[in-house]
Coordinates of C-alpha atoms in Angstrom, one line a residue:
M1 CA -0.3 0.2 -0.1
R2 CA 1.6 3.1 -0.9
L3 CA 0.7 6.0 1.3
P4 CA -0.3 9.4 -0.3
S5 CA 1.5 12.9 -0.5
V6 CA 1.6 14.8 3.0
A7 CA -0.1 17.5 0.6
K8 CA -2.7 15.3 -0.7
W9 CA -3.2 13.8 3.2
Q10 CA -3.9 17.5 4.5
Q11 CA -6.0 18.4 1.5
A12 CA -8.5 15.6 2.2
H13 CA -7.9 16.2 5.8
H14 CA -9.0 19.7 5.5
H15 CA -12.1 18.8 3.2
H16 CA -13.3 16.2 5.7
Q17 CA -12.2 17.6 8.6
N18 CA -16.1 18.8 10.2
S19 CA -17.7 15.6 9.1
R20 CA -14.7 13.6 11.2
S21 CA -14.2 15.6 14.1
W22 CA -16.8 13.5 16.1
R23 CA -14.0 10.7 15.9
T24 CA -11.0 12.4 16.8
L25 CA -11.4 11.1 20.5
L26 CA -11.6 7.4 19.3
F27 CA -9.1 7.7 16.8
V28 CA -6.2 9.5 18.9
P29 CA -5.8 7.0 21.3
I30 CA -5.8 4.2 18.7
I31 CA -2.8 6.1 17.0
L32 CA -1.1 6.7 19.9
L33 CA -1.0 2.9 21.2
V34 CA 0.1 2.0 17.6
G35 CA 3.0 4.8 17.7
A36 CA 4.0 3.2 21.3
F37 CA 3.9 -0.1 19.9
V38 CA 6.4 0.9 16.8
H39 CA 8.6 2.8 18.8
S40 CA 8.6 -0.4 21.3
C41 CA 9.7 -2.3 18.2
W42 CA 12.0 0.0 17.1
Q43 CA 14.1 0.5 20.6
A44 CA 13.9 -3.4 20.7
G45 CA 15.8 -3.3 17.6
I46 CA 18.2 -0.7 18.7
N47 CA 18.7 -2.8 22.1
R48 CA 20.0 -5.7 19.9
T49 CA 23.4 -4.0 20.7
V50 CA 24.0 -5.0 24.2
R51 CA 25.4 -2.8 26.2
W52 CA 26.0 -2.7 29.9
P53 CA 24.6 0.5 30.9
A54 CA 21.8 0.9 28.9
V55 CA 20.5 -2.4 29.8
W56 CA 21.5 -1.6 33.6
Q57 CA 19.6 1.9 33.5
R58 CA 16.7 0.2 31.9
R59 CA 16.3 -2.6 34.7
H60 CA 16.9 -0.6 37.3
A61 CA 19.1 -3.7 38.7
T62 CA 20.9 -2.0 41.4
M63 CA 20.7 0.7 44.2
H64 CA 24.5 1.4 43.4
H65 CA 25.5 4.6 41.6
L66 CA 26.3 3.5 37.9
R67 CA 28.7 6.2 35.7
P68 CA 28.7 5.0 32.4
K69 CA 31.1 7.2 31.1
Q70 CA 33.6 6.0 33.3
G71 CA 32.4 2.3 33.5
L72 CA 32.2 2.0 37.0
L73 CA 29.6 1.5 39.7
L74 CA 29.9 3.6 42.9
V75 CA 29.1 2.2 46.3
N76 CA 26.0 3.7 47.7
S77 CA 26.4 3.2 51.5
V78 CA 23.5 5.3 52.4
V79 CA 20.5 2.9 51.5
D80 CA 20.5 -1.2 52.3
A81 CA 21.5 -2.3 49.1
R82 CA 22.8 -5.3 48.7
H83 CA 26.8 -6.1 48.0
P84 CA 27.3 -4.3 44.5
I85 CA 29.3 -7.4 43.6
V86 CA 26.1 -9.5 43.9
D87 CA 24.6 -6.9 41.4
L88 CA 27.4 -6.8 39.3
I89 CA 27.2 -10.7 39.0
Q90 CA 23.7 -11.3 38.1
M91 CA 23.3 -8.4 36.0
G92 CA 26.4 -9.6 34.2
E93 CA 24.4 -13.0 33.7
R94 CA 21.4 -11.3 32.1
V95 CA 23.3 -9.5 29.9
W96 CA 25.4 -12.1 28.4
Q97 CA 22.0 -14.5 28.1
D98 CA 20.8 -11.5 26.5
K99 CA 23.7 -11.5 23.8
L100 CA 23.6 -14.6 23.1
Q101 CA 19.9 -15.4 22.5
S102 CA 19.8 -11.9 20.2
Q103 CA 22.1 -13.3 17.6
S104 CA 21.5 -13.7 14.0
K105 CA 20.5 -17.3 13.3
T106 CA 20.5 -16.6 9.0
L107 CA 22.5 -15.0 6.6
R108 CA 19.3 -12.6 6.0
E109 CA 19.2 -11.8 9.5
A110 CA 23.0 -10.9 9.8
Y111 CA 22.9 -8.6 6.6
D112 CA 19.6 -6.4 8.3
E113 CA 21.6 -6.8 11.6
Y114 CA 24.8 -5.3 10.1
V115 CA 22.8 -2.4 7.9
R116 CA 21.3 -1.8 11.3
R117 CA 24.2 -1.6 13.4
Y118 CA 26.3 0.3 10.8
K119 CA 24.0 2.1 8.5
R120 CA 26.0 0.6 5.1
R121 CA 26.0 -2.9 3.4
P122 CA 28.2 -5.6 4.9
P123 CA 31.4 -6.2 2.5
R124 CA 32.2 -8.6 -0.5
G125 CA 32.7 -11.9 0.7
F126 CA 30.3 -11.4 4.2
D127 CA 28.7 -14.7 2.9
K128 CA 31.2 -16.7 2.3
W129 CA 32.6 -15.6 5.9
W130 CA 29.0 -16.1 7.3
E131 CA 29.2 -19.9 5.9
W132 CA 32.2 -20.9 7.2
C133 CA 31.8 -19.6 10.5
R134 CA 28.4 -21.3 10.6
S135 CA 30.2 -24.5 9.6
S136 CA 33.3 -24.0 12.4
G137 CA 31.1 -23.3 15.2
V138 CA 31.9 -19.7 15.6
Q139 CA 29.6 -18.0 17.7
L140 CA 28.3 -14.5 18.4
L141 CA 28.5 -13.4 14.7
D142 CA 26.9 -10.1 15.1
E143 CA 29.6 -9.1 17.7
Y144 CA 32.0 -6.9 15.3
D145 CA 31.8 -3.7 16.7
Q146 CA 35.6 -3.1 17.3
I147 CA 36.3 -3.7 13.9
N148 CA 33.5 -0.7 12.9
R149 CA 35.1 1.5 15.6
D150 CA 38.8 0.9 14.2
L151 CA 37.9 1.6 10.4
E152 CA 34.8 4.1 10.7
F153 CA 37.3 7.2 10.7
F154 CA 39.0 5.7 7.6
W155 CA 35.5 6.0 5.9
S156 CA 36.2 9.6 6.1
V157 CA 39.4 9.6 4.1
K158 CA 39.8 9.5 0.2
P159 CA 41.0 6.1 -0.6
S160 CA 44.2 7.5 -2.8
E161 CA 45.1 9.0 0.4
L162 CA 44.6 5.7 2.1
I163 CA 46.6 4.1 -0.1
A164 CA 49.4 6.5 -0.1
A165 CA 49.7 6.3 3.5
Q166 CA 49.8 2.8 3.6
A167 CA 52.6 2.5 1.0
E168 CA 54.6 5.3 3.4
L169 CA 53.4 2.5 6.4
E170 CA 55.3 -0.2 4.6
T171 CA 58.7 1.7 4.6
H172 CA 59.0 2.2 8.2
D173 CA 61.2 0.8 10.8
F174 CA 59.4 -1.6 13.5
T175 CA 56.7 -3.0 10.5
H176 CA 56.1 -5.9 8.4
T177 CA 53.3 -6.0 5.6
I178 CA 51.2 -8.9 4.8
G179 CA 48.9 -9.2 1.7
K180 CA 47.5 -10.3 -1.3
T181 CA 48.8 -8.4 -4.7
R182 CA 46.0 -10.4 -7.0
E183 CA 42.9 -12.0 -7.2
G184 CA 44.1 -15.8 -7.0
G185 CA 47.5 -14.9 -5.7
N186 CA 48.8 -16.2 -2.5
I187 CA 48.9 -14.1 1.2
T188 CA 53.0 -13.5 1.9
I189 CA 55.3 -11.2 3.5
L190 CA 55.3 -8.0 1.3
A191 CA 57.6 -6.0 3.6
E192 CA 59.4 -7.0 6.8
H193 CA 61.0 -4.2 8.9
G194 CA 60.8 -6.0 12.2
A195 CA 59.5 -8.9 14.0
E196 CA 59.2 -11.6 11.1
S197 CA 57.7 -14.0 13.7
R198 CA 55.0 -12.2 14.4
A199 CA 54.3 -11.6 10.3
Q200 CA 54.7 -15.2 9.9
R201 CA 52.2 -15.8 12.6
Q202 CA 49.7 -13.7 11.1
L203 CA 49.9 -15.6 7.8
E204 CA 49.3 -18.9 9.4
L205 CA 46.3 -17.5 11.3
I206 CA 44.5 -16.5 8.0
D207 CA 45.9 -19.6 6.0
P208 CA 42.7 -21.8 6.1
I209 CA 40.6 -19.1 4.3
K210 CA 43.3 -17.2 2.4
E211 CA 41.5 -18.1 -0.9
H212 CA 38.3 -16.3 0.4
L213 CA 40.4 -13.0 1.0
P214 CA 40.5 -10.3 -1.7
P215 CA 43.6 -8.6 -2.6
F216 CA 45.0 -6.3 0.4
R217 CA 48.0 -5.0 1.6
A218 CA 48.0 -5.0 5.8
T219 CA 50.9 -2.8 7.4
W220 CA 51.4 -4.3 11.3
Y221 CA 53.1 -2.5 13.9
A222 CA 55.9 -4.9 15.6
H223 CA 55.8 -3.5 19.0
D224 CA 53.3 -4.4 21.5
A225 CA 51.2 -1.6 22.0
A226 CA 49.9 1.3 19.6
W227 CA 51.5 4.2 17.4
F228 CA 48.7 6.2 15.6
F229 CA 47.6 8.8 17.9
T230 CA 45.7 11.7 16.0
S231 CA 43.6 14.7 17.7
W232 CA 39.9 14.3 18.5
E233 CA 39.4 17.5 16.0
I234 CA 40.5 15.1 13.2
K235 CA 38.7 12.1 14.4
E236 CA 35.4 14.5 15.2
A237 CA 35.8 15.7 11.6
G238 CA 35.8 12.6 10.3
R239 CA 32.8 11.3 12.0
K240 CA 31.0 14.6 10.6
A241 CA 32.2 13.5 7.2
V242 CA 30.7 10.0 7.1
A243 CA 27.1 11.1 8.3
A244 CA 27.5 13.6 5.4
G245 CA 28.8 11.4 2.8
T246 CA 32.0 13.2 1.9
Y247 CA 35.5 13.2 3.1
V248 CA 37.5 14.8 5.5
D249 CA 39.9 17.6 4.7
I250 CA 42.4 17.1 7.8
S251 CA 44.3 20.5 6.5
K252 CA 42.0 22.6 7.9
T253 CA 41.7 20.9 11.4
K254 CA 43.6 22.6 14.0
V255 CA 47.0 21.7 15.2
D256 CA 47.0 20.4 18.8
P257 CA 49.5 19.7 21.2
P258 CA 51.4 16.3 22.1
R259 CA 49.1 15.7 25.5
W260 CA 46.6 12.9 26.1
S261 CA 43.7 15.1 26.1
S262 CA 44.0 16.1 23.0
A263 CA 42.6 13.0 21.7
C264 CA 39.3 13.5 23.8
P265 CA 36.2 15.0 23.6
P266 CA 36.1 18.5 25.0
D267 CA 34.1 17.5 27.8
S268 CA 36.0 14.6 29.0
A269 CA 37.5 14.6 32.8
L270 CA 41.0 14.4 31.3
H271 CA 40.7 18.2 29.7
S272 CA 40.4 19.5 33.4
F273 CA 42.9 17.2 35.3
N274 CA 45.6 18.5 37.3
W275 CA 48.7 16.9 36.6
T276 CA 50.8 18.9 39.4
N277 CA 48.3 17.7 41.9
R278 CA 47.5 14.0 40.8
L279 CA 48.1 11.3 43.4
H280 CA 52.0 9.7 44.4
D281 CA 51.2 7.7 47.1
P282 CA 50.0 4.2 45.6
D283 CA 48.5 3.2 49.2
A284 CA 45.8 6.6 48.6
Y285 CA 43.8 4.0 46.3
T286 CA 42.7 1.8 48.5
K287 CA 41.2 4.4 50.8
R288 CA 39.3 6.6 48.4
S289 CA 35.5 7.0 49.2
P290 CA 33.1 6.0 47.8
K291 CA 34.3 2.7 47.0
A292 CA 33.9 1.8 43.4
F293 CA 34.0 -1.4 41.3
I294 CA 34.1 -2.2 37.4
A295 CA 30.8 -2.2 35.5
D296 CA 31.5 -1.8 31.8
F297 CA 35.1 -3.1 31.6
F298 CA 35.4 -1.5 28.0
N299 CA 34.6 2.2 29.2
S300 CA 36.6 1.7 32.7
M301 CA 39.8 1.5 30.2
D302 CA 39.1 4.8 29.0
P303 CA 41.5 7.4 30.1
C304 CA 39.5 10.6 28.5
H305 CA 37.1 9.6 31.4
N306 CA 39.4 8.1 34.2
P307 CA 42.1 10.3 34.0
D308 CA 44.1 8.3 36.5
L309 CA 45.0 5.6 34.4
I310 CA 47.7 7.8 32.3
H311 CA 49.4 7.7 35.4
L312 CA 48.6 4.4 36.9
T313 CA 49.7 2.2 33.9
T314 CA 52.2 1.9 30.7
L315 CA 50.8 5.2 29.6
N316 CA 53.1 6.9 32.6
G317 CA 56.3 6.5 30.4
L318 CA 54.4 8.6 27.7
R319 CA 54.3 11.6 30.6
E320 CA 51.8 14.1 29.1
G321 CA 51.1 12.3 25.9
P322 CA 52.7 10.8 22.8
D323 CA 53.4 12.5 19.6
M324 CA 50.5 14.0 17.4
I325 CA 50.0 12.5 14.3
R326 CA 47.8 14.3 11.7
T327 CA 48.2 11.9 8.6
P328 CA 45.7 9.1 8.4
F329 CA 48.1 6.0 8.5
P330 CA 45.8 2.7 8.5
L331 CA 48.1 0.5 11.0
F332 CA 47.3 -2.6 12.5
A333 CA 48.4 -2.9 16.1
R334 CA 48.4 -5.6 18.4
S335 CA 46.9 -3.8 21.4
K336 CA 45.8 -0.4 21.7
V337 CA 44.4 2.3 24.4
H338 CA 41.3 4.1 23.7
P339 CA 43.0 7.4 22.8
Y340 CA 44.8 5.9 19.8
S341 CA 43.3 5.4 16.2
D342 CA 45.2 2.2 15.2
I343 CA 43.0 -0.5 13.6
L344 CA 43.2 -3.3 16.4
G345 CA 43.9 -7.1 15.2
V346 CA 44.6 -10.4 16.9
P347 CA 47.5 -11.1 18.6
A348 CA 48.2 -14.7 17.3
E349 CA 51.9 -15.2 18.9
D350 CA 50.9 -17.7 21.4
P351 CA 49.8 -21.1 20.4
I352 CA 46.4 -22.0 21.4
D353 CA 46.4 -25.1 24.2
E354 CA 42.7 -26.7 23.9
S355 CA 43.4 -29.3 26.4
P356 CA 41.5 -29.8 29.2
D357 CA 42.9 -28.4 32.7
S358 CA 43.5 -31.8 35.0
V359 CA 43.0 -29.9 38.1
S360 CA 39.6 -28.8 39.5
W361 CA 38.3 -26.1 41.6
H362 CA 38.0 -28.6 44.6
Q363 CA 41.7 -30.1 44.0
K364 CA 43.5 -26.5 44.2
N365 CA 44.7 -26.0 47.7
D366 CA 46.0 -22.4 48.0
A367 CA 43.0 -19.6 47.8
R368 CA 45.3 -16.9 47.5
L369 CA 45.8 -14.9 44.6
M370 CA 49.2 -15.4 42.8
W371 CA 50.9 -13.3 40.4
R372 CA 54.6 -13.3 39.5
G373 CA 55.9 -11.2 36.6
T374 CA 58.9 -8.6 35.7
T375 CA 59.3 -5.2 35.4
T376 CA 57.6 -4.6 31.9
G377 CA 55.3 -1.8 31.5
Q378 CA 57.6 1.3 32.5
V379 CA 60.9 2.5 31.4
F380 CA 63.1 3.1 34.7
N381 CA 65.9 5.5 34.4
D382 CA 66.5 9.0 35.4
G383 CA 64.0 10.5 32.7
S384 CA 61.1 9.0 33.9
P385 CA 60.3 10.4 37.5
G386 CA 57.5 9.1 39.2
W387 CA 57.9 5.1 38.2
N388 CA 56.9 4.3 41.3
M389 CA 53.6 4.3 40.3
S390 CA 54.0 1.8 37.6
H391 CA 51.3 -0.7 37.7
R392 CA 53.3 -3.8 38.6
L393 CA 55.4 -2.3 41.2
R394 CA 52.3 -0.7 42.7
F395 CA 50.5 -4.3 43.5
V396 CA 53.9 -5.7 44.3
Q397 CA 54.2 -3.0 47.0
L398 CA 50.5 -3.2 48.1
A399 CA 50.4 -7.4 48.3
N400 CA 53.6 -7.4 50.7
K401 CA 53.2 -4.2 52.6
K402 CA 53.2 -4.9 56.5
A403 CA 51.9 -1.5 58.3
G404 CA 48.6 0.4 57.6
S405 CA 45.3 -0.3 57.8
V406 CA 42.5 -0.3 54.9
P407 CA 38.7 -0.7 54.8
V408 CA 37.1 -3.5 53.8
I409 CA 33.3 -4.4 53.0
P410 CA 32.3 -7.8 54.6
P411 CA 31.0 -10.4 52.5
P412 CA 26.9 -11.0 53.2
N413 CA 26.0 -14.0 54.5
K414 CA 23.0 -14.5 51.8
L415 CA 23.2 -12.7 48.7
D416 CA 20.4 -10.7 49.1
D417 CA 21.3 -9.5 52.4
P418 CA 22.0 -5.4 52.9
M419 CA 25.4 -4.7 52.3
H420 CA 27.6 -4.2 55.9
R421 CA 29.6 -1.4 56.5
P422 CA 33.1 -1.5 55.5
E423 CA 35.5 -2.6 58.8
E424 CA 39.0 -1.8 58.9
W425 CA 41.7 -4.3 59.1
Q426 CA 45.7 -4.4 59.4
V427 CA 47.2 -4.6 56.0
S428 CA 49.7 -7.1 57.2
E429 CA 46.9 -9.8 58.2
L430 CA 45.1 -8.9 55.2
N431 CA 48.0 -9.6 52.8
E432 CA 49.2 -12.7 54.6
F433 CA 45.5 -14.0 53.7
Y434 CA 44.9 -13.1 50.2
F435 CA 48.0 -12.5 48.7
D436 CA 51.3 -14.7 47.1
V437 CA 52.7 -12.0 44.8
G438 CA 56.6 -11.1 43.8
L439 CA 58.6 -10.1 41.0
T440 CA 60.5 -12.3 39.4
G441 CA 63.2 -10.2 38.0
T442 CA 63.9 -6.9 36.3
L443 CA 63.6 -5.3 32.9
Q444 CA 63.8 -2.1 31.2
C445 CA 66.1 -0.4 34.2
D446 CA 69.0 1.7 34.3
P447 CA 72.0 0.0 37.2
A448 CA 70.5 2.6 39.7
Q449 CA 66.8 1.8 39.2
C450 CA 67.3 -1.6 39.0
D451 CA 69.3 -1.8 42.3
E452 CA 66.6 0.5 43.6
I453 CA 63.9 -1.6 42.7
H454 CA 65.8 -4.9 44.0
A455 CA 66.2 -3.1 47.7
K456 CA 62.5 -1.8 47.9
Y457 CA 60.2 -4.4 46.4
T458 CA 59.6 -8.1 47.2
F459 CA 61.3 -10.5 44.8
K460 CA 60.1 -14.5 44.6
D461 CA 60.8 -17.4 42.9
G462 CA 59.1 -18.1 39.6
I463 CA 56.3 -20.7 39.8
H464 CA 56.0 -23.7 37.4
A465 CA 52.9 -24.3 35.8
E466 CA 51.8 -27.2 37.4
V467 CA 52.4 -25.8 40.7
G468 CA 50.5 -22.5 39.6
R469 CA 47.1 -24.8 38.9
K470 CA 46.8 -25.0 42.6
Y471 CA 46.0 -21.7 43.4
K472 CA 42.5 -20.6 43.1
Y473 CA 42.8 -16.8 42.2
I474 CA 45.2 -15.6 39.5
L475 CA 45.8 -11.9 38.9
D476 CA 46.6 -10.8 35.0
M477 CA 48.0 -7.3 34.3
D478 CA 49.4 -5.5 31.4
G479 CA 52.9 -5.5 30.7
N480 CA 53.9 -3.2 27.5
G481 CA 50.9 -3.7 26.1
W482 CA 48.0 -6.5 26.3
S483 CA 48.9 -9.6 28.4
S484 CA 49.5 -12.6 26.5
R485 CA 48.9 -14.8 29.4
F486 CA 45.1 -14.6 29.5
R487 CA 44.0 -17.0 27.6
R488 CA 46.3 -19.6 29.2
M489 CA 45.2 -18.4 32.7
M490 CA 41.6 -18.8 31.9
S491 CA 41.7 -22.1 30.6
R492 CA 43.3 -23.2 34.3
N493 CA 39.8 -23.7 35.8
S494 CA 41.1 -20.6 38.4
I495 CA 39.1 -17.5 38.8
V496 CA 40.9 -14.9 36.8
L497 CA 41.0 -11.2 38.2
K498 CA 41.9 -9.1 35.2
S499 CA 43.3 -5.4 35.1
T500 CA 43.9 -3.8 31.8
V501 CA 43.6 -0.2 29.7
Y502 CA 44.1 -2.7 26.7
P503 CA 40.8 -3.3 24.6
E504 CA 41.1 -6.8 22.7
W505 CA 39.6 -8.3 19.8
W506 CA 37.5 -10.7 22.3
T507 CA 36.5 -8.1 24.7
D508 CA 32.6 -7.4 23.2
R509 CA 32.4 -11.2 23.0
S510 CA 33.2 -11.8 26.8
M511 CA 31.4 -10.7 29.8
P512 CA 33.0 -9.6 33.1
W513 CA 31.7 -10.7 36.3
V514 CA 30.7 -13.9 34.7
H515 CA 34.1 -15.2 32.8
Y516 CA 36.5 -13.3 35.2
V517 CA 36.4 -10.6 37.5
P518 CA 37.6 -6.8 36.0
V519 CA 39.9 -5.1 38.5
N520 CA 40.7 -1.6 38.5
P521 CA 43.9 -0.6 37.6
D522 CA 44.3 1.3 41.0
Y523 CA 43.8 -1.8 43.2
G524 CA 41.1 0.1 45.0
D525 CA 38.8 -2.7 44.8
I526 CA 40.9 -5.6 45.3
Y527 CA 40.9 -6.4 49.1
D528 CA 36.7 -6.0 48.9
V529 CA 36.8 -8.5 45.8
M530 CA 38.8 -11.0 47.7
A531 CA 36.8 -10.5 50.9
F532 CA 33.7 -11.3 48.6
F533 CA 34.9 -14.2 47.3
R534 CA 37.4 -15.7 50.1
G535 CA 36.1 -14.1 53.3
L536 CA 37.9 -12.4 55.8
P537 CA 40.9 -13.8 57.7
N538 CA 38.7 -13.9 61.0
G539 CA 37.0 -16.7 59.6
T540 CA 33.8 -14.9 58.0
R541 CA 33.3 -16.9 54.8
G542 CA 33.4 -15.6 51.7
H543 CA 31.3 -17.2 48.2
D544 CA 33.6 -19.9 47.0
D545 CA 30.8 -21.2 45.1
L546 CA 30.6 -18.1 43.1
A547 CA 34.0 -18.2 42.4
K548 CA 34.2 -21.5 41.3
K549 CA 31.0 -20.6 39.1
I550 CA 33.1 -17.6 37.3
A551 CA 36.0 -20.3 36.9
T552 CA 34.3 -22.9 35.5
A553 CA 32.1 -20.4 33.1
G554 CA 35.9 -18.8 32.1
R555 CA 36.9 -22.6 31.0
K556 CA 33.7 -22.9 29.2
W557 CA 34.1 -19.5 27.4
V558 CA 37.7 -20.0 26.8
D559 CA 37.1 -23.8 24.9
Q560 CA 33.9 -22.0 23.0
F561 CA 35.0 -18.3 21.8
W562 CA 38.6 -18.1 22.1
R563 CA 39.4 -21.2 19.5
E564 CA 42.0 -20.8 16.8
K565 CA 39.1 -20.8 14.5
D566 CA 37.4 -17.9 16.2
M567 CA 40.8 -16.1 15.8
T568 CA 40.8 -16.7 12.3
A569 CA 36.6 -15.5 12.1
Y570 CA 37.6 -12.4 13.3
T571 CA 41.0 -11.8 11.5
W572 CA 38.8 -12.7 8.0
R573 CA 36.5 -10.2 8.8
L574 CA 38.6 -7.7 9.4
Y575 CA 40.3 -8.0 6.5
L576 CA 37.3 -8.0 4.5
E577 CA 36.3 -4.6 5.7
Y578 CA 39.8 -3.3 5.8
A579 CA 39.9 -4.1 2.0
R580 CA 36.7 -2.2 1.3
V581 CA 37.6 0.7 3.1
M582 CA 40.8 0.7 1.1
S583 CA 39.4 0.4 -2.4
E584 CA 39.3 2.7 -4.8
D585 CA 35.5 1.7 -6.0
R586 CA 34.4 1.1 -2.2
S587 CA 30.8 0.4 -3.3
S588 CA 32.1 -2.5 -5.7
M589 CA 33.2 -4.2 -2.7
D590 CA 29.7 -4.1 -1.0
F591 CA 28.0 -7.6 -0.3
I592 CA 24.5 -7.4 -1.9
M593 CA 21.5 -9.6 -1.0

């Protein structure tokens, strides 16, 4: 049925206005009901992209205070609310089930969902990718928002400019380029200026599907972290250009100074962050009020809205910020923090061990949180003041401290019980009960700083893998970039506490508080997390059953969502999208149903 034009409808409506006025009272409510129904259906479609804060606010699932931009849940100690971790676990389970159940089940549904999310058609080859994923048991086939986040800016750049920028990248030190030069050709290393073994591993990852990839040239940064740091002004101009269907003119954007806030929105907290008054005392964060827990892991990693991350993580070594880059370089990186604009790929250096762990939860006889590692993540020399705030050193210091006290929220007896008020505990007693933590060696430090670290911080022997399996709790934290240990830890039937500022390819495809426990890099939540699951040194019991549940779910998630095939599926989809945005004729690279 074709609707009449607005003008004709108005003319007819005016002609019959008097004769139809008596029906208005009946007709208007019907219109309102239909409108409400249509809006609810539209909103249901919008909400298929399951984001935690939106779902949380819609369901009113907690009496604590959610801060969506920061990704944090602030503890409300005024009302008789449940323990916040109870809310976090229960909401995480609901969101995860919503995500699983909302996935497309046919190619047609996947096509429509793609168009709904990204306002364009899928890339050519989407059907082959879909068929392979379905036959290979790949799940969550709608959840590739990270790829769109990474490539959206490049849609605003003329393909000729991107091609020139990529050609320049191929000549840079510490890069390697892989690709296919023609249809039907082999995928090979096209240029190599560092980390050939990493390039080779990328070839192995896409070898099973190489004949389905179009020609492309992908340049990877050889280091652990990212490189392409550009301003918010340029990114915002790009977003507007994409919305308008035009190209960005970067030459007309202002030149920003090299500081972190230059890559952040104007209203973000980092712009008003006082660098001279920032905390230099690692202990201060364990006593901050109100207490907070991570609710949205992705948002919690954003230093634009969580400025303390700048000097509490690997970012500390770059002081106020890296050099600003104006050329739109389509560079692939194995890990990156929020302000960077590199294209996030799948780090594939570590082999996938899909053999089951033989040590069950009840066979694990050490309920302390275990961590071992070296001093990566920071350069320690005279030119890096404030290195005592390095994330690894801070945690080693916290976990082995003997003096002082800290407030801890006691675990509830029953999950629905009101949260108890925090109790003051001696740090020495808590640390002995909760932690087995130590450095195994020093790296990236000048002799004077190495000596100082050895004198001030706790060192312990490394732990063999077989011994490590006996720990119920394991901490995973960043090194110089992303942590390559995470998958191995998740396969051990232990509960993994993860502290990071690096979103990864799997972040949207997992659920905190269901598969692992997120920990703030300031470690202000870690005593409360351990108290909730393990209990208190005085014999107050924690919720070992929930810790076991998360450990089991984490192991199952690794087995089902982080196989070699899942990594291949992500990389395949990424290169399909990338080949299109780099094409001189982008519309010819669309998949049309």
